[in-house]
Coordinates of C-alpha atoms and ligand atoms in Angstrom, one line a residue:
Chain A
M100 CA -21.0 20.0 -9.9
K101 CA -22.2 16.5 -9.2
V102 CA -21.8 14.9 -5.8
L103 CA -21.7 11.1 -5.6
V104 CA -22.5 9.6 -2.2
F105 CA -22.0 5.9 -1.4
I106 CA -24.4 4.5 1.0
K107 CA -24.3 1.0 2.4
R108 CA -27.2 -1.1 3.8
V109 CA -26.2 -2.3 7.2
V110 CA -27.8 -3.7 10.4
D111 CA -29.1 -0.7 12.3
Y112 CA -26.7 0.6 14.8
N113 CA -29.2 0.1 17.7
V114 CA -29.4 -3.7 17.1
R115 CA -27.3 -5.9 19.3
V116 CA -26.1 -8.4 16.7
K117 CA -25.7 -12.1 17.6
V118 CA -23.3 -14.6 16.1
R119 CA -25.1 -17.6 14.7
P120 CA -24.4 -20.8 16.7
D121 CA -22.8 -22.5 13.6
G122 CA -20.2 -19.7 13.3
S123 CA -21.3 -18.8 9.7
G124 CA -22.1 -15.1 10.4
V125 CA -24.4 -12.9 12.4
D126 CA -28.2 -13.3 12.6
T127 CA -29.8 -10.9 10.3
D128 CA -33.3 -12.5 10.0
G129 CA -35.9 -9.9 10.8
V130 CA -33.3 -7.5 12.0
K131 CA -33.8 -3.8 11.2
M132 CA -31.6 -2.6 8.4
S133 CA -30.6 1.0 7.8
I134 CA -28.3 3.3 5.9
N135 CA -24.8 3.1 7.5
P136 CA -24.9 6.1 9.9
F137 CA -21.7 7.6 8.5
D138 CA -23.1 7.4 5.0
E139 CA -26.3 9.1 6.1
I140 CA -24.1 12.0 7.3
A141 CA -22.3 12.0 4.0
L142 CA -25.7 12.3 2.2
E143 CA -26.8 15.1 4.5
E144 CA -23.6 17.0 3.7
A145 CA -24.1 16.5 -0.1
L146 CA -27.7 17.8 0.2
R147 CA -26.4 20.9 2.1
M148 CA -23.9 21.5 -0.7
R149 CA -26.7 21.5 -3.2
E150 CA -28.9 23.7 -1.0
A151 CA -25.9 26.2 -0.7
G152 CA -25.7 26.3 -4.5
Q153 CA -22.3 24.5 -4.5
A154 CA -23.6 21.3 -6.1
D155 CA -26.4 20.8 -8.7
E156 CA -26.9 17.1 -8.5
V157 CA -26.7 14.5 -5.7
I158 CA -26.5 10.9 -6.7
V159 CA -26.7 8.1 -4.1
V160 CA -25.1 4.7 -5.0
S161 CA -25.3 1.4 -3.2
A162 CA -23.8 -2.0 -4.0
G163 CA -25.8 -5.0 -3.0
T164 CA -28.8 -7.1 -3.7
S165 CA -32.1 -5.4 -4.7
D166 CA -32.7 -5.1 -0.9
C167 CA -30.5 -2.1 -0.8
Q168 CA -33.0 -0.3 -3.1
Q169 CA -34.8 0.3 0.2
Q170 CA -31.9 2.4 1.5
L171 CA -31.5 4.1 -1.9
R172 CA -35.2 5.1 -1.7
T173 CA -34.6 6.5 1.8
G174 CA -31.7 8.5 0.3
L175 CA -34.0 9.8 -2.4
A176 CA -36.6 10.7 0.2
M177 CA -33.9 12.6 2.1
G178 CA -33.4 14.6 -1.1
A179 CA -31.0 12.9 -3.4
D180 CA -31.8 13.5 -7.1
R181 CA -31.3 10.0 -8.4
A182 CA -30.0 6.6 -7.3
I183 CA -27.8 3.8 -8.7
Q184 CA -27.8 0.3 -7.5
I185 CA -24.7 -1.8 -8.3
D186 CA -26.3 -5.2 -8.4
T187 CA -24.4 -8.0 -6.7
D188 CA -25.4 -10.9 -4.4
K189 CA -21.9 -11.1 -2.8
P190 CA -20.7 -8.9 0.0
L191 CA -17.9 -6.9 -1.6
Q192 CA -14.5 -6.6 0.0
P193 CA -13.2 -3.0 0.0
L194 CA -10.9 -3.4 -3.0
T195 CA -13.6 -4.7 -5.2
A196 CA -16.0 -2.1 -3.9
A197 CA -13.4 0.6 -4.6
R198 CA -12.8 -0.7 -8.1
A199 CA -16.5 -0.7 -8.9
F200 CA -17.0 2.7 -7.4
Q201 CA -14.0 4.0 -9.5
A202 CA -15.6 2.8 -12.7
L203 CA -18.8 4.6 -11.8
V204 CA -16.9 7.7 -10.8
E205 CA -15.2 7.7 -14.2
Q206 CA -18.7 7.5 -15.9
Q207 CA -20.3 10.2 -13.7
Q208 CA -17.4 12.6 -13.3
P209 CA -18.4 14.1 -9.9
G210 CA -16.6 17.0 -8.3
V211 CA -16.9 15.5 -4.8
V212 CA -17.3 11.9 -3.8
L213 CA -18.5 11.2 -0.3
L214 CA -18.4 8.0 1.7
G215 CA -18.7 7.1 5.3
K216 CA -15.4 6.7 7.1
Q217 CA -16.4 3.1 7.9
A218 CA -19.2 0.7 7.5
I219 CA -20.5 -0.4 10.9
D220 CA -20.9 -4.0 9.9
D221 CA -17.4 -4.9 8.6
D222 CA -15.7 -1.9 10.3
N223 CA -13.1 -1.9 7.6
N224 CA -12.5 1.8 7.2
Q225 CA -10.8 1.3 3.8
T226 CA -13.1 1.9 0.8
G227 CA -12.8 5.7 0.5
Q228 CA -9.0 5.6 0.8
M229 CA -8.8 2.8 -1.8
L230 CA -11.1 4.7 -4.2
A231 CA -8.9 7.8 -3.8
A232 CA -5.8 5.8 -4.5
L233 CA -7.2 4.0 -7.6
W234 CA -8.6 7.3 -8.9
G235 CA -5.3 9.1 -8.2
R236 CA -7.1 11.9 -6.4
P237 CA -6.9 13.5 -2.9
Q238 CA -8.5 11.9 0.1
A239 CA -9.7 13.6 3.3
T240 CA -10.8 11.0 5.8
N241 CA -12.8 11.5 9.0
A242 CA -14.2 14.9 8.0
A243 CA -15.7 17.0 10.8
K244 CA -16.1 20.1 8.6
I245 CA -16.0 20.7 4.8
E246 CA -15.7 24.1 3.2
L247 CA -15.9 24.2 -0.6
S248 CA -14.4 27.1 -2.5
G249 CA -14.1 26.9 -6.3
D250 CA -11.8 24.0 -7.2
T251 CA -10.6 23.2 -3.7
A252 CA -12.0 22.1 -0.4
R253 CA -10.8 22.8 3.1
V254 CA -11.5 19.8 5.2
T255 CA -11.1 19.6 9.0
R256 CA -10.4 16.0 9.9
E257 CA -10.6 14.2 13.2
V258 CA -7.2 12.6 14.0
D259 CA -5.8 11.1 17.2
A260 CA -4.0 14.3 18.2
G261 CA -7.0 16.6 17.6
L262 CA -8.2 18.2 14.4
E263 CA -6.1 18.4 11.2
V264 CA -6.9 20.8 8.5
L265 CA -6.2 20.0 4.8
D266 CA -6.7 21.8 1.5
I267 CA -7.4 19.5 -1.3
D268 CA -8.0 20.0 -5.0
L269 CA -11.2 18.7 -6.5
P270 CA -12.3 16.2 -7.6
A271 CA -11.6 14.4 -4.4
V272 CA -12.8 11.7 -2.0
I273 CA -14.0 12.8 1.4
T274 CA -15.1 10.3 4.2
T275 CA -17.3 11.5 6.9
D276 CA -17.1 11.4 10.7
L277 CA -20.0 11.7 13.1
R278 CA -19.6 15.4 14.0
L279 CA -19.9 16.7 10.4
N280 CA -23.7 17.3 10.7
T281 CA -26.9 15.8 12.0
P282 CA -28.9 14.2 9.2
R283 CA -32.5 15.4 8.6
F284 CA -35.6 13.3 9.2
V285 CA -37.5 12.0 6.2
K286 CA -41.1 13.4 5.9
L287 CA -43.9 11.3 4.6
P288 CA -44.6 13.4 1.5
D289 CA -40.9 13.0 0.6
I290 CA -41.2 9.3 0.7
M291 CA -44.1 9.5 -1.8
K292 CA -42.1 11.9 -4.0
A293 CA -39.0 9.6 -3.9
K294 CA -41.0 6.8 -5.6
K295 CA -40.9 8.9 -8.8
K296 CA -37.2 9.6 -8.7
P297 CA -35.0 7.6 -11.1
L298 CA -33.2 4.5 -9.7
D299 CA -31.0 2.8 -12.2
V300 CA -29.6 -0.7 -11.7
V301 CA -26.2 -1.7 -13.1
A302 CA -24.6 -5.1 -12.9
L303 CA -21.4 -5.4 -10.9
D304 CA -19.7 -7.2 -13.7
G305 CA -20.7 -4.4 -16.0
L306 CA -18.2 -2.3 -14.0
V307 CA -15.6 -4.7 -12.8
S308 CA -14.9 -8.4 -12.1
D309 CA -15.1 -9.6 -8.5
A310 CA -11.5 -10.8 -8.6
G311 CA -10.6 -8.4 -5.8
N312 CA -12.7 -10.3 -3.3
D313 CA -9.8 -12.5 -2.3
L314 CA -9.7 -12.5 1.5
K315 CA -11.1 -15.7 2.9
I316 CA -13.5 -15.2 5.8
G317 CA -13.5 -18.2 8.1
N318 CA -15.3 -18.8 11.4
W319 CA -17.3 -16.2 13.2
S320 CA -17.4 -16.3 17.0
P321 CA -18.9 -14.1 19.8
P322 CA -16.4 -11.9 21.5
P323 CA -14.8 -13.2 24.8
Q324 CA -17.1 -12.4 27.7
R325 CA -15.8 -10.5 30.7
G326 CA -16.3 -12.1 34.1
K327 CA -19.4 -11.2 36.1
G328 CA -18.8 -8.0 38.1
I329 CA -19.8 -7.0 41.6
M330 CA -21.7 -4.1 43.0
V331 CA -20.5 -2.0 45.9
D332 CA -22.7 0.1 48.2
D333 CA -20.6 3.2 48.7
V334 CA -17.2 4.9 48.1
A335 CA -15.7 3.1 51.1
G336 CA -16.6 -0.2 49.5
L337 CA -15.2 0.9 46.1
V338 CA -11.9 1.9 47.7
T339 CA -11.6 -1.4 49.6
E340 CA -12.3 -3.4 46.5
L341 CA -9.8 -1.5 44.4
K342 CA -7.1 -1.8 47.2
S343 CA -7.8 -5.6 47.5
R344 CA -7.1 -5.9 43.7
G345 CA -3.9 -4.0 44.1
L346 CA -5.2 -1.1 41.9
L347 CA -4.8 1.7 44.4
Chain B
M136 CA 10.3 -16.9 5.6
S137 CA 8.2 -13.8 6.1
K138 CA 9.6 -10.3 5.7
L139 CA 7.6 -7.6 7.4
L140 CA 7.6 -3.9 7.0
I141 CA 6.0 -1.7 9.6
L142 CA 5.0 1.9 9.0
A143 CA 6.2 4.0 12.0
E144 CA 4.0 6.6 13.5
H145 CA 5.6 9.6 15.1
A146 CA 5.3 13.2 15.9
N147 CA 7.6 15.9 17.2
G148 CA 10.6 13.6 17.1
K149 CA 8.9 10.9 19.2
L150 CA 8.0 7.5 18.1
N151 CA 4.3 6.8 18.9
P152 CA 3.9 3.8 21.2
A153 CA 1.5 2.3 18.7
T154 CA 4.5 1.4 16.6
A155 CA 6.0 -0.8 19.4
K156 CA 2.7 -2.6 19.6
C157 CA 2.7 -3.2 15.9
V158 CA 6.2 -4.8 16.4
S159 CA 4.8 -7.3 18.9
C160 CA 2.2 -8.4 16.3
A161 CA 5.0 -8.6 13.6
V162 CA 7.1 -10.7 16.0
K163 CA 4.2 -13.0 16.6
I164 CA 3.8 -13.5 12.8
G165 CA 7.5 -14.2 12.7
G166 CA 10.2 -13.3 10.2
D167 CA 12.5 -10.4 9.5
V168 CA 10.9 -7.2 10.9
H169 CA 11.7 -3.8 9.4
I170 CA 10.3 -0.4 10.3
A171 CA 10.0 2.5 7.8
V172 CA 10.2 6.0 9.2
F173 CA 9.1 8.8 6.8
S174 CA 9.8 12.4 7.9
D175 CA 11.7 15.5 7.1
S176 CA 14.3 14.7 9.7
G177 CA 13.8 11.3 11.2
Q178 CA 17.1 10.2 12.6
A179 CA 15.9 10.6 16.2
V180 CA 12.8 8.6 15.5
A181 CA 14.7 5.9 13.6
E182 CA 17.0 5.5 16.6
Q183 CA 14.0 4.9 18.9
A184 CA 12.6 2.4 16.4
A185 CA 16.0 0.6 16.3
R186 CA 15.8 0.0 20.0
L187 CA 12.7 -2.1 19.8
A188 CA 13.3 -5.8 20.4
G189 CA 12.6 -8.0 17.4
V190 CA 13.4 -5.3 14.8
S191 CA 16.3 -6.2 12.4
K192 CA 16.4 -3.0 10.3
V193 CA 15.0 0.6 10.3
L194 CA 14.6 2.4 7.0
N195 CA 14.9 6.1 7.4
I196 CA 13.4 8.0 4.5
E197 CA 13.7 11.7 4.7
H198 CA 12.2 14.3 2.5
A199 CA 11.1 17.9 3.0
D200 CA 7.6 16.9 1.8
F201 CA 7.2 14.4 4.6
T202 CA 6.9 17.1 7.3
D203 CA 3.3 16.4 7.8
P204 CA 1.9 12.9 7.7
L205 CA -0.3 13.1 4.5
A206 CA -1.6 9.8 3.2
A207 CA -1.3 11.0 -0.4
M208 CA 2.5 11.5 0.2
I209 CA 3.3 8.4 2.2
A210 CA 1.1 5.8 0.6
P211 CA 2.9 5.8 -2.8
E212 CA 6.3 5.6 -1.0
L213 CA 5.2 2.8 1.1
A214 CA 3.8 1.0 -1.9
A215 CA 7.2 1.5 -3.7
L216 CA 9.0 0.0 -0.7
A217 CA 6.7 -3.0 -0.4
S218 CA 8.3 -5.2 -3.1
G219 CA 10.3 -7.9 -1.5
Y220 CA 8.1 -7.9 1.7
S221 CA 5.5 -10.5 2.5
H222 CA 3.7 -8.2 5.0
L223 CA 3.0 -4.5 5.3
L224 CA 1.7 -3.4 8.7
A225 CA 0.6 -0.2 10.3
P226 CA -1.1 0.5 13.7
S227 CA -4.9 1.0 13.4
S228 CA -4.6 4.5 14.6
M229 CA -6.2 7.3 12.6
Y230 CA -2.9 7.7 10.8
G231 CA -2.5 4.0 9.9
K232 CA -6.1 3.8 8.8
D233 CA -5.6 6.8 6.5
V234 CA -2.4 5.6 4.9
L235 CA -2.5 1.8 4.7
P236 CA -5.6 1.3 2.6
R237 CA -4.3 3.8 0.1
A238 CA -1.0 1.9 -0.2
A239 CA -2.8 -1.4 -0.4
A240 CA -5.0 -0.3 -3.2
L241 CA -2.0 1.0 -5.1
L242 CA -0.5 -2.5 -4.7
G243 CA -3.8 -4.1 -5.7
V244 CA -4.4 -6.0 -2.5
N245 CA -7.2 -6.1 0.1
Q246 CA -6.3 -5.1 3.6
V247 CA -7.0 -6.9 6.8
S248 CA -8.1 -4.3 9.4
D249 CA -7.5 -4.4 13.1
I250 CA -5.6 -7.6 13.7
M251 CA -6.4 -8.9 17.2
S252 CA -4.5 -12.2 17.1
V253 CA -2.4 -14.2 14.8
N254 CA -3.3 -17.8 13.9
D255 CA -0.4 -18.2 11.4
A256 CA 1.5 -15.9 9.1
R257 CA -1.5 -15.5 6.8
S258 CA -4.5 -16.0 9.1
F259 CA -5.7 -13.6 11.7
T260 CA -8.7 -12.7 13.9
R261 CA -10.3 -9.3 13.8
P262 CA -13.4 -7.7 15.3
V263 CA -16.5 -6.7 13.2
Y264 CA -19.8 -5.2 14.2
A265 CA -18.3 -2.9 16.8
G266 CA -16.6 -5.9 18.5
N267 CA -19.8 -8.0 18.7
A268 CA -18.3 -10.6 16.5
I269 CA -14.8 -11.9 15.9
I270 CA -13.9 -13.3 12.5
E271 CA -11.0 -15.3 11.1
V272 CA -9.5 -13.7 7.9
S273 CA -6.9 -15.4 5.7
V274 CA -4.9 -13.9 2.9
P275 CA -4.1 -16.1 -0.1
E276 CA -0.7 -17.7 -0.3
D277 CA 1.0 -15.6 -3.0
M278 CA -0.4 -12.3 -2.0
L279 CA 1.1 -9.4 0.1
V280 CA -0.5 -9.2 3.5
A281 CA -1.5 -5.6 4.1
A282 CA -2.9 -5.2 7.6
T283 CA -3.5 -2.7 10.4
V284 CA -2.9 -3.9 13.9
R285 CA -5.4 -3.3 16.7
T286 CA -3.1 -1.7 19.2
A287 CA -5.3 -2.4 22.3
S288 CA -4.8 -6.2 21.6
W289 CA -1.0 -6.0 21.8
A290 CA 1.6 -5.1 24.4
A291 CA 4.5 -2.8 23.4
A292 CA 7.7 -4.5 22.3
E293 CA 10.5 -4.2 24.8
E294 CA 13.5 -1.9 24.2
G295 CA 17.1 -2.7 24.4
N296 CA 17.9 -3.5 20.7
S297 CA 20.1 -1.6 18.3
A298 CA 19.0 -2.5 14.8
E299 CA 20.8 -1.3 11.7
I300 CA 19.5 2.0 10.3
E301 CA 19.5 2.4 6.6
Q302 CA 19.1 5.8 4.9
L303 CA 16.9 5.7 1.8
A304 CA 15.8 8.4 -0.6
A305 CA 12.1 9.0 -1.5
Q306 CA 11.3 7.1 -4.7
S307 CA 7.9 8.1 -6.0
E308 CA 6.4 11.3 -7.3
R309 CA 4.7 13.4 -4.7
P310 CA 1.4 14.9 -5.5
S311 CA 0.6 18.6 -5.0
H312 CA -3.2 18.1 -4.8
T313 CA -3.2 17.7 -1.0
R314 CA -1.8 20.4 1.3
F315 CA -1.5 20.4 5.0
V316 CA -2.8 23.6 6.7
E317 CA -2.6 23.0 10.4
L318 CA -3.1 20.7 13.3
Q319 CA -5.4 22.0 16.1
S320 CA -4.4 20.1 19.1
E321 CA -6.4 20.6 22.3
G322 CA -5.2 17.7 24.3
G323 CA -4.4 18.5 28.0
D324 CA -1.2 17.9 29.8
G325 CA -2.2 14.7 31.5
P326 CA -1.0 11.2 30.4
D327 CA -1.8 10.1 26.9
L328 CA -5.2 8.4 26.8
Q329 CA -4.0 5.5 24.7
T330 CA -1.0 4.6 26.9
A331 CA -2.2 5.6 30.4
S332 CA -2.6 2.7 32.8
V333 CA -5.5 4.5 34.5
V334 CA -8.2 6.4 32.6
V335 CA -11.1 8.4 34.1
S336 CA -14.0 9.1 31.7
G337 CA -17.0 11.3 32.0
G338 CA -20.3 11.2 30.1
R339 CA -23.3 13.4 29.3
A340 CA -24.2 13.4 33.0
L341 CA -21.4 15.9 33.7
G342 CA -23.7 18.5 32.2
S343 CA -21.1 21.2 31.3
A344 CA -17.5 21.9 30.5
E345 CA -17.1 23.5 34.0
N346 CA -18.4 20.4 35.7
F347 CA -15.9 18.3 33.7
E348 CA -13.3 19.8 36.0
L349 CA -14.4 17.2 38.5
I350 CA -13.1 14.5 36.2
Y351 CA -9.9 16.3 35.5
Q352 CA -9.2 16.7 39.2
L353 CA -9.8 13.1 40.0
A354 CA -7.7 12.1 37.1
K355 CA -4.8 14.2 38.3
K356 CA -5.0 12.6 41.7
L357 CA -4.9 9.1 40.1
K358 CA -2.2 10.2 37.5
A359 CA -4.8 9.1 35.0
G360 CA -5.6 10.0 31.4
V361 CA -9.0 11.6 30.7
G362 CA -11.6 10.2 28.4
A363 CA -15.2 10.9 27.5
S364 CA -18.3 9.5 25.8
R365 CA -19.4 10.8 22.5
A366 CA -22.3 12.6 24.1
A367 CA -19.9 14.6 26.3
V368 CA -17.8 15.5 23.2
D369 CA -20.8 16.4 21.1
A370 CA -22.2 18.6 23.9
G371 CA -18.9 20.5 23.8
Y372 CA -17.7 19.6 27.3
V373 CA -14.4 18.3 26.0
P374 CA -12.5 18.1 22.7
N375 CA -13.0 15.3 20.2
D376 CA -9.6 13.7 20.8
M377 CA -10.9 12.5 24.2
Q378 CA -13.7 10.4 22.8
V379 CA -13.5 6.7 23.7
G380 CA -15.3 4.1 21.6
Q381 CA -16.0 2.8 18.1
T382 CA -15.4 6.1 16.5
G383 CA -13.0 7.4 19.0
K384 CA -10.1 5.7 20.7
I385 CA -9.9 2.0 21.6
I386 CA -8.0 1.8 24.9
S387 CA -6.8 -0.9 27.2
P388 CA -5.8 0.7 30.6
E389 CA -5.4 -1.4 33.7
L390 CA -8.1 0.6 35.4
Y391 CA -11.0 2.4 33.7
F392 CA -13.6 4.7 35.5
A393 CA -16.8 5.5 33.7
F394 CA -18.7 8.3 35.5
G395 CA -22.2 9.1 34.1
I396 CA -21.8 7.0 31.0
S397 CA -24.8 4.8 30.1
G398 CA -22.7 2.1 28.3
A399 CA -23.9 2.2 24.7
I400 CA -22.3 -0.5 22.6
Q401 CA -20.3 2.0 20.7
H402 CA -18.7 3.2 23.9
I403 CA -18.2 -0.3 25.2
T404 CA -16.2 -1.2 22.1
G405 CA -13.5 1.2 23.2
I406 CA -13.0 -0.2 26.7
K407 CA -13.5 -4.0 26.5
D408 CA -9.8 -4.6 26.8
A409 CA -9.5 -2.6 30.0
G410 CA -8.2 -4.6 33.0
T411 CA -10.8 -3.5 35.5
I412 CA -13.8 -1.4 34.7
V413 CA -15.4 0.7 37.4
A414 CA -18.8 2.3 36.6
V415 CA -20.6 5.0 38.6
N416 CA -24.2 5.7 37.4
K417 CA -27.3 6.8 39.2
D418 CA -29.4 4.5 37.2
A419 CA -29.1 0.9 38.6
D420 CA -30.3 -0.4 35.2
A421 CA -27.7 1.4 33.1
P422 CA -26.2 -1.1 30.6
I423 CA -22.7 -0.2 31.7
F424 CA -23.3 -2.3 34.9
E425 CA -23.5 -5.5 32.7
L426 CA -19.9 -5.0 31.8
A427 CA -18.4 -3.3 34.8
D428 CA -16.2 -5.3 37.2
I429 CA -17.1 -3.0 40.0
G430 CA -20.3 -1.0 39.9
L431 CA -21.6 1.7 42.2
V432 CA -25.1 3.2 41.9
G433 CA -25.1 6.8 42.9
D434 CA -24.8 10.5 42.0
L435 CA -21.4 11.2 40.5
F436 CA -21.5 14.8 41.9
Q437 CA -21.4 13.2 45.4
I438 CA -19.3 10.3 44.7
I439 CA -16.3 12.0 43.0
P440 CA -15.6 14.4 45.8
E441 CA -16.0 11.5 48.3
L442 CA -13.6 9.4 46.3
E443 CA -11.1 12.2 46.1
Q444 CA -11.2 12.5 49.9
A445 CA -10.8 8.8 50.4
L446 CA -7.7 8.9 48.2
D447 CA -6.0 11.6 50.3
Ligands
LIG291 C1 -22.1 5.1 14.5 C2 -22.0 5.5 15.9 C3 -20.8 5.6 16.5 C4 -20.7 6.0 17.8 N1 -19.4 6.0 18.4 C5 -19.3 6.3 19.7 C6 -18.1 6.3 20.4 O1 -17.0 6.1 19.8 N2 -18.0 6.6 21.7 C7 -19.2 6.9 22.5 O2 -19.0 7.1 23.7 N3 -20.3 6.9 21.9 C8 -20.5 6.7 20.5 N4 -21.7 6.7 19.9 C9 -22.8 7.2 20.7 C10 -23.5 6.2 21.6 O3 -24.5 5.5 20.9 C11 -24.2 6.9 22.8 O4 -25.1 7.9 22.4 C12 -23.2 7.7 23.8 O5 -22.1 6.8 24.1 C13 -23.9 8.1 25.0 O6 -23.1 8.9 25.9 P1 -23.3 8.9 27.4 O7 -23.3 7.5 28.0 O8 -22.4 9.9 28.0 O9 -24.8 9.6 27.5 P2 -26.2 9.0 27.9 O10 -26.5 7.7 27.2 O11 -27.1 10.1 27.9 O12 -25.9 8.5 29.4 C14 -25.8 9.3 30.5 C15 -25.8 8.4 31.7 O13 -25.5 9.2 32.9 C16 -26.3 8.8 34.0 N5 -26.4 9.9 34.9 C17 -27.1 11.1 34.7 N6 -26.9 11.9 35.8 C18 -26.0 11.3 36.6 C19 -25.4 11.6 37.9 N7 -25.6 12.8 38.4 N8 -24.6 10.7 38.4 C20 -24.3 9.5 37.8 N9 -24.9 9.1 36.7 C21 -25.7 10.0 36.1 C22 -27.6 8.4 33.3 O14 -28.2 7.4 34.1 C23 -27.1 7.8 32.0 O15 -26.9 6.4 32.1 C24 -21.8 6.4 18.6 C25 -23.1 6.3 18.0 C26 -23.2 5.9 16.6 C27 -24.5 5.9 16.0
LIG292 N1 -21.7 -2.1 -0.6 C1 -21.5 -0.8 -0.5 N2 -22.4 0.1 -1.0 C2 -22.3 1.4 -0.9 N3 -21.3 2.0 -0.2 C3 -20.4 1.2 0.3 C4 -20.4 -0.2 0.2 N4 -19.4 -0.7 0.9 C5 -18.7 0.4 1.4 N5 -19.3 1.5 1.0 C6 -18.9 2.9 1.4 O1 -17.5 2.8 1.9 C7 -17.5 3.3 3.2 C8 -16.5 2.6 4.0 O2 -16.8 1.2 4.1 P1 -15.7 0.2 4.7 O3 -14.4 0.4 4.0 O4 -16.3 -1.2 4.4 O5 -15.6 0.4 6.2 C9 -19.0 3.2 3.7 O6 -19.2 4.1 4.8 C10 -19.7 3.5 2.4 O7 -19.8 4.9 2.2

């Protein structure tokens, strides 16, 4: 069984992004870029499936400019067998991404497709669900546990009320939450080895048109700032302050 | 004029308050507001939905397959209902986020996630980068608007209405490839985190599940909901449904207490809409103090018992 893992290149989660003064986006000059943390977890899970003998090939895929080859190489160094870059210079909106991913899924015929539950740049939380819809296959979002057995998977999902358990038939789309696993660290020799692993480039328009990119993104602004707070010295001060604001 | 359809969220015969918040967003957009209730027996929920001010009709769609809220079941139904509507809305709860993108893709439209505010019927603002930037998003003129509503940005619609309830039959084929097994709910008996007016949260500093009792006790005294940082959840002190933040719950209580939480941006994202934020941390340089309205430097193991006494 093949496992396809979609990994997006995003601003590292430790970076405090700043909106450009002209409102055209956020400053990404010289900013550290990484694999979207949820996608790194997705890749780790795929590698564990292979190590457990449940999968025989792990393919990482990223859509973006050639810059995202850096994240694909990291994915290969983590242990993926091969990589595919969907080459495009435009940021893809989820429907376009899902259409392109579906075309690739049809070509590769994986048993499991893993994505992060959300990309921490656009915070959309849509692409996996859209891919599952277009493909007409099950979706299990926010996975905290995945147990494969034959043609089905039992997935424990994080939901507002606690944990929901689903059984889904394969092939299926699963999106990952943070508690699924802790990704491994990449070791130096693996980085060397990864240079020899195959990385194919396909053009976006070889898969789909970008007609789905139809939402218009306007001005960017920084979030509203909260007023400056005060410090109190002790519990008595805290209680007085809360009472004076009518909160106690 | 706009015609809007809202996907109701409910459990155990109760309409989730997130739905009423979605109604407020729909009313702001303006137009004819309908609510769709999918369930195996939804009359009670439909009646609650019909009471929400601003709603003109509730569609009650009952089917034995709708016992559990599976996206694979609900999304095709919602897509089938969508024709004739200009807007399709759902709360950006875990449920809404699961179902709505699947329906949007079936309808061939992009989705606007997490509406914070409405500029006009087709133009909205929403947060990106964990709330570190706000963007304007517009949907082209002739296209269905599919959107989730960021519930922390909206007050619940008032009650006191009695909208018409229409019974509808399920229309689409329901797949057998996805099967509900169980819901493991560990939530305590205190007020619901997402609607509580006071929330008390604890972080990694609590050190153990036993110590977290301190937080529960204080919360009880304040009639507050209980939350936690991801570190506290990961360490196993509390169940995952208590996590506040980017990947947990986005909440907007009037009063929020953070005990032993450093203030990572992923946590901050979840509490920015709180009325007043109180932070207690023994490190005077903890980033949480940059955000807190009232800060107190000190050891929570001393401060919580003192606070409890002061409240008596
Ligand atoms: C993609 C992604 C998503 C994430 N989503 C979330 C999310 O939704 N929610 C979330 O919370 N986190 C999230 N995180 C994790 C986040 O980055 C932080 O790691 C986490 O919030 C830290 O939790 P904490 O503040 O409890 O722990 P720490 O950062 O370890 O802070 C503990 C604090 O307690 C203080 N302290 C210690 N002892 C005491 C004492 N006795 N009295 C008083 N203070 C004391 C310390 O000074 C310190 O400031 C996410 C991370 C990633 C990568
Ligand atoms: N350009 C991309 N390249 C690779 N994967 C992507 C891309 N965009 C989205 N994804 C995948 O889809 C998930 C959800 O993204 P989103 O719907 O944008 O929040 C991400 O965690 C990735 O797994």
